[in-house]
Amino acid sequence: MKTLLLAMFSMAIVDRVAVSVGNRIITESEIQLRIRLTAYENEETPVFDLLTRKTAVERLIDQKLVEREMDLGHYPRTPPAPGRETDKASLAAYSLSEADLQEDLARQADLLTFLNLRFRAGSERADVDLENWLKDQRRRTRIEYLEKELAP
Amino acid sequence: MRQVRHRYATSLLVASLVGLASPAASLAQRVVNIAFDPPPQPAVPLSIHEGDTYNAAAVRKSIEDLFATGRYSDIQVDSTNVEGGIELRFLTKNSWFIGHVGVESDFAEPPSPGQIISSARLELGTPFDEAQVIAAEENIRRLLASDGYSDSGVAHRLDYDNAFQQVRITFVIETGKRATYQKPAVTGDTTVLTEKQIDSATKWHKLLLPGYRGITQTRTRNGIDRVRLKYQNSDRLLATVTLDHLNPPAITVKPGPVVDVTASGAKVGRKQLKQHVPVFEEHTVDADLLSEGAQNLRDYFQARGYFEAGVDYRRTDEVDGKTVIEYLISLGRQHRFVKLDINGNKFFDQKTIRERMFLTPRSFESRRGRYSEAFERRDRETLEDLYRANGFRDVQVTSKVADNYRGKEGDIAVSFDIAEGPRYTVSSLLVFGTEKLNIDDTLQSLSSQRGQIFSEFNVAADRETVVRKYGENGFASTTFEWDAKPGAEPHTMDLRFTIHEGEQQFVRQIVATGLSTTKASLVNQQFSLNPGDPLSPSAMADTQRRLYDLGIFAQVNMAIQNADGVEDRKYILYDLEEARRYSITGGFGAEFARIGGANAVTDLSDPGGSPGVSPRVSLAITRLNFLGAGQTISFQSRLSTLQKRAAVSYFVPRLFDRPKLDANVSILYDDTSNTGTFRARRAEATAQLVQRRTKALTIFYRFNYRDVHVSNLNIDPLLLPRLAQSVRVGIASFNFVQDRRDDPTDPHKGVYNTLDLGVASRIFGSQTSFVRVLARNATYHRLGQKIILARETQFGVQPAFSIPANLDTTDPIPLPERFFGGGGGTQRGFPENQAGPRDTTTGFPLGGSALFFNNTELRFPLFGANVNGVLFEDAGNIYSSLSQMSIRVTQRDITDFNYMVHAAGFGVRYRTPVGPLRFDLAYSVNPPKYNGFPGSYADLVQCSTTRTCQASGQQISHFQFFFSIGQAF
């Protein structure tokens, strides 16, 4: 009994599926990471309220749709690599690691590649085309908010 | 620094609010144990392992990989502090997939269970969502309502199969009585068609009976279409007929204006206009359809030699409820396309080129040839494509038209000049990306090898070969890219193929559902794949084909469960719908022909046959899938004035699990008097093995044992002791059938050969011993595009051996075992079974021991696509014996029947789904003369005893006619 109680009190959820996008997912930890990365890049204090989490989720959904398309189309991918000089202490303050930052930069590079190859980034219609494409992909993809409160 | 601490504290607070452990809290903790709840281990390796230092990204990646398998609908990871570190526990919730979808109902069709399942739109093997079932119920309700079952109760039952994570869905349907139509309430303009006319046009009312028929989707659709057609026949092409409500029916009609479609400038019949102007069929008038009509009419005239024909149209606005569409035709001169020249072609011969061209100079089939500028342009493109596909990248094709060719007005000639140019070859081929599968053999077989022709066509074929090879080995997502650049040598290309192999998938298990009576072992025997094999779509399709070939399943649905899930082992699902086990078919009809000796019971005066009708009824009962083993037991019977027959047969497909070996056992009782000469009552048992050696070649191994009683002989009473004997025959035979025809019911090309070799001997319990050889060779050739030359030769002989001492050695074969022939399938110069030797007293046919028939037919189109004509010549006869066989065309005397009879004639074939309906009229050049007896059999017996019989000279009629289904051969 003592062991059981000890186990109950020491048990914690470390991660879980928050949203599924087709056969990809967004985990709770990924949402928090997204918020921390955004806050770090904007030099703001990370806010984890529902609205911010919802915004992060929608951004991650778009990201998942782009990643899926890039995988299917064999688009060239950017591997995470050391980039600009970073202050480890300030990263730690956001609970971020250098790897988190490098992966995020690689993701941004991938998005740019996708925009360039698919929608000719920089052209007048690129933004509109991307938006329409994302809308279309969302319509075709089964998106399930397992954490109901995150639904738009 | 203070600020940083503040931020850190905030993130901790929020993380705890959403229920996650702090990332920092787990940092540097060692993962001592990883557990799963429920316990089964996942099919994919995790990114975090026991002994690792805790890593949030690795946990996240593990969740992602697990979810991507599609096997889980939710995943959560808990951590617990244990001695030496933490324990991670993956809490998973299974996904479910759609399994068998079935129906429990007890109402009369339609709709059929298949239609109901189809309307549910639940796809086998896809993720299951209960909301889909609710939507499916609604779809089913709508379907039932459209078939007259409104207010139906539709519920569902779900059975969860944990072993395969699939849900069996059963729709339980309760309906009342099918609703009937009522007199439709018609709204709208009823000046063109009255309500009564509309009611009548729907044909929803019972024919000649009071009341309306039951509602079905088909009747509803046909009823509305018929009303629309009625408007169309009144030139109301734009009429709209809408069913607003089904029960009770409410119809809204809008007749629209009269649309008068006319043509000026050339004579075009109403039928041609309807055929070529699509507004009649589409019930709408728009610019596209009118232009299409103009194009069709232009093609129509160009095909008739008006190669410069121009067609335009003019549409007037609606005035007084009438719109006129006038096609303005300018025909120009009528031409003949008399000559087509092709020059400069070295690589392809004329035949290869011309069979790809639209342009056709005049011929027997096309009196004016086929020419238009559009066709000419299209042919230029076709030829250039042909050459490019074969490596001539710089080919140029030009054409010239010469009018008034050789001074003849209206004659045109076209010449095509082909500048082939150099042929490009492959200077090098590099293939990248073949890492997981060794495809060296496949690469050796590619068309684009070094030194071979370079063409996009070849590359496309290579792509197909490579992707298929990967597909057969379980690589479902392999992609193939290629690029080429000029090689070092002129007219060469360096080729590069890049293959993205994707992930290989394997069969986890094969799951068959939907079986209720069929033995699972029978189904399992048909599987072409085993667990662990690469997941090959072609092997899956092969299994599906084998299951269909059993003939016991109405539907075989096939799917990969969780097809989109990222896992390397997949369940293959076969959802089977067993066919109805009992089928009963009945039929009635009549044989209308010159029937030999139909009136012979009371009168022997017409042994050559006279026009007659033989009505017949038939009944067949078949029990499929007997004992669930895929075997079939059936009963067939036929009753007519000429034949009474009943047979029971038992069919065993795939004997000893050999897919190309079937067995059949049958017993038969047959009472036939169709030769007119005698009545044979036959009791027979047959055992047969059927071996399908190749697609074209089948061998039958057969043993028959029969007991035949002969009676009612219409022959000279002096012959009775010899020919009236009953006989038991045991005969073993082989029958080889080689069928390379394109369409067995109506062949256009190919070969059909059969060889039947049999031995009847005392060894097999036979009272008579003979050998039977019957060979047949038929070939079919196209003469041009539409004319077919068909020919068939049959040869048969059956010499006797071990002849008992009491039998006549010249004629030892028992009467019912002899060859009988003549008629629609052998020699149309005779009525059915009237060829060959005859009794010299009564004139009735006696059959023979040898036969030879040769038939030649010229089959050609007569009217439209469905009516064909046939000119035929039949030669041959039944002969007493092989030694008596002759090609002599004259009958030596009235007792000589061993000569070759020739007949020629004309026939008409009307194409139907079950084969062509056939009418043949034949004229026999040299029909046999013979002695008949004017009187009854009693008269014959009486005069025979006193030897006072008077013979009457008779002859088989010169004219014969036949009416049946199917080509003569």
PDB file of N, CA and C in Angstrom, chain A residues 7 10-17 20 22-25 27-30 32-33 36 43-46 48-49 53 64 73-74 89-90 92-95 100 103 142 146, chain B residues 4 6-8 10-11 14-15 18-21 23 26 54 56 59-60 63-64 67-68 73-81 88 127 129 479 481 500 564-566:
ATOM      1  N   ALA A   7       3.961   5.434  -5.437  1.00  0.00           N
ATOM      2  CA  ALA A   7       3.970   5.451  -6.904  1.00  0.00           C
ATOM      3  C   ALA A   7       2.970   6.461  -7.432  1.00  0.00           C
ATOM      4  N   SER A  10       4.266   9.939  -7.000  1.00  0.00           N
ATOM      5  CA  SER A  10       5.451  10.260  -7.784  1.00  0.00           C
ATOM      6  C   SER A  10       5.188  10.189  -9.281  1.00  0.00           C
ATOM      7  N   MET A  11       3.953   9.748  -9.719  1.00  0.00           N
ATOM      8  CA  MET A  11       3.646   9.580 -11.142  1.00  0.00           C
ATOM      9  C   MET A  11       3.306  10.930 -11.762  1.00  0.00           C
ATOM     10  N   ALA A  12       3.813  11.143 -12.981  1.00  0.00           N
ATOM     11  CA  ALA A  12       3.490  12.378 -13.691  1.00  0.00           C
ATOM     12  C   ALA A  12       3.399  12.091 -15.176  1.00  0.00           C
ATOM     13  N   ILE A  13       2.535  12.875 -15.853  1.00  0.00           N
ATOM     14  CA  ILE A  13       2.442  12.716 -17.312  1.00  0.00           C
ATOM     15  C   ILE A  13       3.609  13.470 -17.915  1.00  0.00           C
ATOM     16  N   VAL A  14       4.434  12.808 -18.702  1.00  0.00           N
ATOM     17  CA  VAL A  14       5.557  13.522 -19.315  1.00  0.00           C
ATOM     18  C   VAL A  14       5.202  14.024 -20.704  1.00  0.00           C
ATOM     19  N   ASP A  15       4.292  13.348 -21.380  1.00  0.00           N
ATOM     20  CA  ASP A  15       3.860  13.839 -22.694  1.00  0.00           C
ATOM     21  C   ASP A  15       2.603  13.094 -23.113  1.00  0.00           C
ATOM     22  N   ARG A  16       1.879  13.671 -24.078  1.00  0.00           N
ATOM     23  CA  ARG A  16       0.694  12.982 -24.589  1.00  0.00           C
ATOM     24  C   ARG A  16       0.277  13.600 -25.919  1.00  0.00           C
ATOM     25  N   VAL A  17      -0.535  12.861 -26.642  1.00  0.00           N
ATOM     26  CA  VAL A  17      -0.999  13.365 -27.935  1.00  0.00           C
ATOM     27  C   VAL A  17      -2.050  14.438 -27.681  1.00  0.00           C
ATOM     28  N   SER A  20      -4.188  15.146 -33.556  1.00  0.00           N
ATOM     29  CA  SER A  20      -3.676  14.290 -34.634  1.00  0.00           C
ATOM     30  C   SER A  20      -3.988  14.941 -35.974  1.00  0.00           C
ATOM     31  N   GLY A  22      -3.914  13.652 -39.664  1.00  0.00           N
ATOM     32  CA  GLY A  22      -3.690  12.435 -40.450  1.00  0.00           C
ATOM     33  C   GLY A  22      -3.027  11.419 -39.550  1.00  0.00           C
ATOM     34  N   ASN A  23      -1.892  10.885 -40.003  1.00  0.00           N
ATOM     35  CA  ASN A  23      -1.204   9.933 -39.120  1.00  0.00           C
ATOM     36  C   ASN A  23      -0.011  10.581 -38.422  1.00  0.00           C
ATOM     37  N   ARG A  24      -0.020  11.896 -38.401  1.00  0.00           N
ATOM     38  CA  ARG A  24       0.998  12.622 -37.606  1.00  0.00           C
ATOM     39  C   ARG A  24       0.317  13.224 -36.382  1.00  0.00           C
ATOM     40  N   ILE A  25       1.146  13.592 -35.452  1.00  0.00           N
ATOM     41  CA  ILE A  25       0.554  14.126 -34.222  1.00  0.00           C
ATOM     42  C   ILE A  25       1.292  15.369 -33.742  1.00  0.00           C
ATOM     43  N   THR A  27       2.215  16.739 -30.017  1.00  0.00           N
ATOM     44  CA  THR A  27       2.151  16.365 -28.599  1.00  0.00           C
ATOM     45  C   THR A  27       2.099  17.626 -27.741  1.00  0.00           C
ATOM     46  N   GLU A  28       1.691  17.396 -26.520  1.00  0.00           N
ATOM     47  CA  GLU A  28       1.605  18.521 -25.591  1.00  0.00           C
ATOM     48  C   GLU A  28       2.968  19.189 -25.437  1.00  0.00           C
ATOM     49  N   SER A  29       4.038  18.375 -25.383  1.00  0.00           N
ATOM     50  CA  SER A  29       5.369  18.952 -25.192  1.00  0.00           C
ATOM     51  C   SER A  29       5.786  19.777 -26.400  1.00  0.00           C
ATOM     52  N   GLU A  30       5.284  19.362 -27.571  1.00  0.00           N
ATOM     53  CA  GLU A  30       5.623  20.089 -28.800  1.00  0.00           C
ATOM     54  C   GLU A  30       4.971  21.471 -28.796  1.00  0.00           C
ATOM     55  N   GLN A  32       4.257  23.214 -26.145  1.00  0.00           N
ATOM     56  CA  GLN A  32       5.011  24.050 -25.196  1.00  0.00           C
ATOM     57  C   GLN A  32       6.346  24.486 -25.792  1.00  0.00           C
ATOM     58  N   LEU A  33       6.970  23.556 -26.517  1.00  0.00           N
ATOM     59  CA  LEU A  33       8.248  23.887 -27.150  1.00  0.00           C
ATOM     60  C   LEU A  33       8.053  25.013 -28.158  1.00  0.00           C
ATOM     61  N   ARG A  36       7.672  28.245 -26.377  1.00  0.00           N
ATOM     62  CA  ARG A  36       8.953  28.725 -25.828  1.00  0.00           C
ATOM     63  C   ARG A  36       9.863  29.246 -26.932  1.00  0.00           C
ATOM     64  N   GLU A  43      11.935  37.427 -27.977  1.00  0.00           N
ATOM     65  CA  GLU A  43      12.463  37.950 -26.721  1.00  0.00           C
ATOM     66  C   GLU A  43      11.324  38.386 -25.810  1.00  0.00           C
ATOM     67  N   GLU A  44      10.367  37.483 -25.694  1.00  0.00           N
ATOM     68  CA  GLU A  44       9.222  37.765 -24.826  1.00  0.00           C
ATOM     69  C   GLU A  44       9.139  36.675 -23.748  1.00  0.00           C
ATOM     70  N   THR A  45       8.317  36.935 -22.803  1.00  0.00           N
ATOM     71  CA  THR A  45       8.081  35.924 -21.778  1.00  0.00           C
ATOM     72  C   THR A  45       7.084  34.899 -22.335  1.00  0.00           C
ATOM     73  N   PRO A  46       7.410  33.617 -22.266  1.00  0.00           N
ATOM     74  CA  PRO A  46       6.449  32.643 -22.807  1.00  0.00           C
ATOM     75  C   PRO A  46       5.143  32.636 -22.021  1.00  0.00           C
ATOM     76  N   PHE A  48       1.560  30.565 -21.563  1.00  0.00           N
ATOM     77  CA  PHE A  48       1.000  29.238 -21.855  1.00  0.00           C
ATOM     78  C   PHE A  48      -0.513  29.213 -21.662  1.00  0.00           C
ATOM     79  N   ASP A  49      -1.131  30.370 -21.845  1.00  0.00           N
ATOM     80  CA  ASP A  49      -2.585  30.374 -21.683  1.00  0.00           C
ATOM     81  C   ASP A  49      -3.239  29.665 -22.880  1.00  0.00           C
ATOM     82  N   ARG A  53      -1.770  28.696 -26.668  1.00  0.00           N
ATOM     83  CA  ARG A  53      -1.616  27.279 -27.027  1.00  0.00           C
ATOM     84  C   ARG A  53      -2.404  26.958 -28.296  1.00  0.00           C
ATOM     85  N   LYS A  64       2.832  20.528 -39.872  1.00  0.00           N
ATOM     86  CA  LYS A  64       2.725  19.088 -40.122  1.00  0.00           C
ATOM     87  C   LYS A  64       2.267  18.820 -41.562  1.00  0.00           C
ATOM     88  N   GLY A  73       6.623  14.312 -51.533  1.00  0.00           N
ATOM     89  CA  GLY A  73       7.194  14.822 -52.778  1.00  0.00           C
ATOM     90  C   GLY A  73       8.703  14.743 -52.837  1.00  0.00           C
ATOM     91  N   HIS A  74       9.305  14.129 -51.837  1.00  0.00           N
ATOM     92  CA  HIS A  74      10.775  14.021 -51.794  1.00  0.00           C
ATOM     93  C   HIS A  74      11.446  15.381 -51.961  1.00  0.00           C
ATOM     94  N   ALA A  89      22.822  30.334 -21.652  1.00  0.00           N
ATOM     95  CA  ALA A  89      22.080  30.692 -20.450  1.00  0.00           C
ATOM     96  C   ALA A  89      20.686  31.197 -20.800  1.00  0.00           C
ATOM     97  N   SER A  90      20.643  32.045 -21.839  1.00  0.00           N
ATOM     98  CA  SER A  90      19.317  32.560 -22.196  1.00  0.00           C
ATOM     99  C   SER A  90      18.435  31.444 -22.754  1.00  0.00           C
ATOM    100  N   ALA A  92      18.545  28.327 -21.791  1.00  0.00           N
ATOM    101  CA  ALA A  92      18.125  27.566 -20.617  1.00  0.00           C
ATOM    102  C   ALA A  92      16.987  28.269 -19.897  1.00  0.00           C
ATOM    103  N   ALA A  93      17.011  29.575 -19.937  1.00  0.00           N
ATOM    104  CA  ALA A  93      15.942  30.329 -19.285  1.00  0.00           C
ATOM    105  C   ALA A  93      14.591  30.042 -19.918  1.00  0.00           C
ATOM    106  N   TYR A  94      14.616  29.669 -21.179  1.00  0.00           N
ATOM    107  CA  TYR A  94      13.365  29.317 -21.879  1.00  0.00           C
ATOM    108  C   TYR A  94      13.157  27.791 -21.903  1.00  0.00           C
ATOM    109  N   SER A  95      13.964  27.097 -21.134  1.00  0.00           N
ATOM    110  CA  SER A  95      13.937  25.623 -21.131  1.00  0.00           C
ATOM    111  C   SER A  95      14.181  25.078 -22.525  1.00  0.00           C
ATOM    112  N   ASP A 100      17.103  22.091 -29.811  1.00  0.00           N
ATOM    113  CA  ASP A 100      15.750  22.588 -30.100  1.00  0.00           C
ATOM    114  C   ASP A 100      15.814  23.729 -31.101  1.00  0.00           C
ATOM    115  N   GLU A 103      16.912  22.579 -34.630  1.00  0.00           N
ATOM    116  CA  GLU A 103      15.830  21.882 -35.339  1.00  0.00           C
ATOM    117  C   GLU A 103      14.782  22.868 -35.832  1.00  0.00           C
ATOM    118  N   ARG A 142      -7.786  14.410 -41.930  1.00  0.00           N
ATOM    119  CA  ARG A 142      -8.556  14.236 -40.695  1.00  0.00           C
ATOM    120  C   ARG A 142      -7.753  14.835 -39.541  1.00  0.00           C
ATOM    121  N   LEU A 146      -7.506  15.822 -29.749  1.00  0.00           N
ATOM    122  CA  LEU A 146      -7.721  14.914 -28.630  1.00  0.00           C
ATOM    123  C   LEU A 146      -7.850  15.689 -27.324  1.00  0.00           C
TER     124      LEU A 146
ATOM    125  N   VAL B   4      15.552  35.906 -16.010  1.00  0.00           N
ATOM    126  CA  VAL B   4      15.594  34.526 -16.479  1.00  0.00           C
ATOM    127  C   VAL B   4      14.908  33.605 -15.475  1.00  0.00           C
ATOM    128  N   HIS B   6      12.645  34.359 -13.434  1.00  0.00           N
ATOM    129  CA  HIS B   6      11.218  34.628 -13.454  1.00  0.00           C
ATOM    130  C   HIS B   6      10.543  33.829 -14.582  1.00  0.00           C
ATOM    131  N   ARG B   7      11.207  33.897 -15.760  1.00  0.00           N
ATOM    132  CA  ARG B   7      10.651  33.156 -16.924  1.00  0.00           C
ATOM    133  C   ARG B   7      10.580  31.656 -16.640  1.00  0.00           C
ATOM    134  N   TYR B   8      11.615  31.144 -16.052  1.00  0.00           N
ATOM    135  CA  TYR B   8      11.713  29.732 -15.753  1.00  0.00           C
ATOM    136  C   TYR B   8      10.604  29.318 -14.806  1.00  0.00           C
ATOM    137  N   THR B  10       7.749  30.779 -14.432  1.00  0.00           N
ATOM    138  CA  THR B  10       6.458  30.849 -15.117  1.00  0.00           C
ATOM    139  C   THR B  10       6.200  29.576 -15.915  1.00  0.00           C
ATOM    140  N   SER B  11       7.244  29.154 -16.645  1.00  0.00           N
ATOM    141  CA  SER B  11       7.052  27.959 -17.468  1.00  0.00           C
ATOM    142  C   SER B  11       6.756  26.747 -16.614  1.00  0.00           C
ATOM    143  N   VAL B  14       3.019  26.917 -15.628  1.00  0.00           N
ATOM    144  CA  VAL B  14       2.064  26.580 -16.682  1.00  0.00           C
ATOM    145  C   VAL B  14       2.145  25.102 -17.039  1.00  0.00           C
ATOM    146  N   ALA B  15       3.360  24.574 -17.061  1.00  0.00           N
ATOM    147  CA  ALA B  15       3.520  23.152 -17.360  1.00  0.00           C
ATOM    148  C   ALA B  15       2.757  22.306 -16.370  1.00  0.00           C
ATOM    149  N   VAL B  18      -1.041  22.318 -17.211  1.00  0.00           N
ATOM    150  CA  VAL B  18      -1.518  21.437 -18.282  1.00  0.00           C
ATOM    151  C   VAL B  18      -1.245  19.975 -17.964  1.00  0.00           C
ATOM    152  N   GLY B  19      -0.658  19.742 -16.820  1.00  0.00           N
ATOM    153  CA  GLY B  19      -0.546  18.361 -16.381  1.00  0.00           C
ATOM    154  C   GLY B  19       0.717  17.669 -16.811  1.00  0.00           C
ATOM    155  N   LEU B  20       1.665  18.346 -17.400  1.00  0.00           N
ATOM    156  CA  LEU B  20       2.899  17.696 -17.792  1.00  0.00           C
ATOM    157  C   LEU B  20       3.934  17.861 -16.708  1.00  0.00           C
ATOM    158  N   ALA B  21       4.770  16.884 -16.612  1.00  0.00           N
ATOM    159  CA  ALA B  21       5.885  17.019 -15.701  1.00  0.00           C
ATOM    160  C   ALA B  21       6.836  18.076 -16.240  1.00  0.00           C
ATOM    161  N   PRO B  23       9.892  19.755 -17.768  1.00  0.00           N
ATOM    162  CA  PRO B  23      10.999  19.211 -18.524  1.00  0.00           C
ATOM    163  C   PRO B  23      12.247  19.116 -17.665  1.00  0.00           C
ATOM    164  N   SER B  26      12.662  16.163 -15.157  1.00  0.00           N
ATOM    165  CA  SER B  26      13.092  14.849 -15.620  1.00  0.00           C
ATOM    166  C   SER B  26      14.503  14.853 -16.165  1.00  0.00           C
ATOM    167  N   TYR B  54      16.819  10.520 -19.613  1.00  0.00           N
ATOM    168  CA  TYR B  54      15.522  11.006 -20.088  1.00  0.00           C
ATOM    169  C   TYR B  54      15.714  12.128 -21.099  1.00  0.00           C
ATOM    170  N   ALA B  56      13.155  14.517 -23.588  1.00  0.00           N
ATOM    171  CA  ALA B  56      11.771  14.830 -23.983  1.00  0.00           C
ATOM    172  C   ALA B  56      11.575  14.657 -25.477  1.00  0.00           C
ATOM    173  N   VAL B  59      11.182  11.033 -26.284  1.00  0.00           N
ATOM    174  CA  VAL B  59       9.849  10.547 -25.902  1.00  0.00           C
ATOM    175  C   VAL B  59       8.828  11.004 -26.937  1.00  0.00           C
ATOM    176  N   ARG B  60       8.952  12.287 -27.321  1.00  0.00           N
ATOM    177  CA  ARG B  60       8.014  12.827 -28.319  1.00  0.00           C
ATOM    178  C   ARG B  60       8.121  12.044 -29.628  1.00  0.00           C
ATOM    179  N   ILE B  63       6.398   8.761 -29.351  1.00  0.00           N
ATOM    180  CA  ILE B  63       4.936   8.888 -29.467  1.00  0.00           C
ATOM    181  C   ILE B  63       4.549   9.073 -30.937  1.00  0.00           C
ATOM    182  N   GLU B  64       5.310   9.932 -31.622  1.00  0.00           N
ATOM    183  CA  GLU B  64       5.021  10.185 -33.043  1.00  0.00           C
ATOM    184  C   GLU B  64       5.101   8.890 -33.849  1.00  0.00           C
ATOM    185  N   PHE B  67       2.215   6.553 -33.044  1.00  0.00           N
ATOM    186  CA  PHE B  67       0.947   7.024 -33.592  1.00  0.00           C
ATOM    187  C   PHE B  67       0.911   6.818 -35.104  1.00  0.00           C
ATOM    188  N   ALA B  68       2.082   7.029 -35.733  1.00  0.00           N
ATOM    189  CA  ALA B  68       2.138   6.908 -37.192  1.00  0.00           C
ATOM    190  C   ALA B  68       1.835   5.495 -37.665  1.00  0.00           C
ATOM    191  N   SER B  73      -5.119   5.202 -31.174  1.00  0.00           N
ATOM    192  CA  SER B  73      -5.885   6.433 -31.348  1.00  0.00           C
ATOM    193  C   SER B  73      -5.468   7.475 -30.318  1.00  0.00           C
ATOM    194  N   ASP B  74      -4.800   7.063 -29.260  1.00  0.00           N
ATOM    195  CA  ASP B  74      -4.334   8.024 -28.252  1.00  0.00           C
ATOM    196  C   ASP B  74      -3.147   7.403 -27.511  1.00  0.00           C
ATOM    197  N   ILE B  75      -2.204   8.257 -27.195  1.00  0.00           N
ATOM    198  CA  ILE B  75      -1.009   7.783 -26.477  1.00  0.00           C
ATOM    199  C   ILE B  75      -0.645   8.816 -25.417  1.00  0.00           C
ATOM    200  N   GLN B  76      -0.288   8.318 -24.278  1.00  0.00           N
ATOM    201  CA  GLN B  76       0.177   9.200 -23.207  1.00  0.00           C
ATOM    202  C   GLN B  76       1.368   8.515 -22.540  1.00  0.00           C
ATOM    203  N   VAL B  77       2.320   9.315 -22.127  1.00  0.00           N
ATOM    204  CA  VAL B  77       3.490   8.735 -21.455  1.00  0.00           C
ATOM    205  C   VAL B  77       3.566   9.285 -20.031  1.00  0.00           C
ATOM    206  N   ASP B  78       3.578   8.357 -19.087  1.00  0.00           N
ATOM    207  CA  ASP B  78       3.717   8.734 -17.677  1.00  0.00           C
ATOM    208  C   ASP B  78       5.123   8.387 -17.198  1.00  0.00           C
ATOM    209  N   SER B  79       5.574   9.130 -16.213  1.00  0.00           N
ATOM    210  CA  SER B  79       6.844   8.731 -15.593  1.00  0.00           C
ATOM    211  C   SER B  79       6.626   8.531 -14.103  1.00  0.00           C
ATOM    212  N   THR B  80       7.304   7.583 -13.573  1.00  0.00           N
ATOM    213  CA  THR B  80       7.227   7.301 -12.144  1.00  0.00           C
ATOM    214  C   THR B  80       8.655   7.202 -11.602  1.00  0.00           C
ATOM    215  N   ASN B  81       8.867   7.853 -10.481  1.00  0.00           N
ATOM    216  CA  ASN B  81      10.183   7.745  -9.849  1.00  0.00           C
ATOM    217  C   ASN B  81      10.334   6.367  -9.250  1.00  0.00           C
ATOM    218  N   LEU B  88       9.199   4.818 -17.460  1.00  0.00           N
ATOM    219  CA  LEU B  88       8.271   5.428 -18.417  1.00  0.00           C
ATOM    220  C   LEU B  88       7.198   4.412 -18.772  1.00  0.00           C
ATOM    221  N   PRO B 127      -9.839   3.316 -40.962  1.00  0.00           N
ATOM    222  CA  PRO B 127     -10.108   3.574 -39.545  1.00  0.00           C
ATOM    223  C   PRO B 127     -11.601   3.678 -39.270  1.00  0.00           C
ATOM    224  N   ASP B 129     -14.873   4.853 -37.245  1.00  0.00           N
ATOM    225  CA  ASP B 129     -15.363   5.970 -36.455  1.00  0.00           C
ATOM    226  C   ASP B 129     -16.874   5.766 -36.340  1.00  0.00           C
ATOM    227  N   THR B 479       9.010   5.550 -56.019  1.00  0.00           N
ATOM    228  CA  THR B 479       8.863   6.514 -57.111  1.00  0.00           C
ATOM    229  C   THR B 479      10.107   6.442 -57.994  1.00  0.00           C
ATOM    230  N   GLU B 481      12.292   8.638 -60.915  1.00  0.00           N
ATOM    231  CA  GLU B 481      12.528   9.893 -61.643  1.00  0.00           C
ATOM    232  C   GLU B 481      13.651   9.651 -62.643  1.00  0.00           C
ATOM    233  N   HIS B 500      13.352   6.238 -55.620  1.00  0.00           N
ATOM    234  CA  HIS B 500      13.075   6.411 -54.182  1.00  0.00           C
ATOM    235  C   HIS B 500      12.291   5.175 -53.758  1.00  0.00           C
ATOM    236  N   ASP B 564      -2.642   3.460 -44.546  1.00  0.00           N
ATOM    237  CA  ASP B 564      -1.798   4.656 -44.412  1.00  0.00           C
ATOM    238  C   ASP B 564      -0.883   4.598 -43.196  1.00  0.00           C
ATOM    239  N   GLY B 565      -1.085   3.619 -42.343  1.00  0.00           N
ATOM    240  CA  GLY B 565      -0.275   3.534 -41.132  1.00  0.00           C
ATOM    241  C   GLY B 565       1.171   3.179 -41.453  1.00  0.00           C
ATOM    242  N   VAL B 566       2.090   3.826 -40.720  1.00  0.00           N
ATOM    243  CA  VAL B 566       3.518   3.570 -40.969  1.00  0.00           C
ATOM    244  C   VAL B 566       3.950   2.382 -40.130  1.00  0.00           C
TER     245      VAL B 566
END
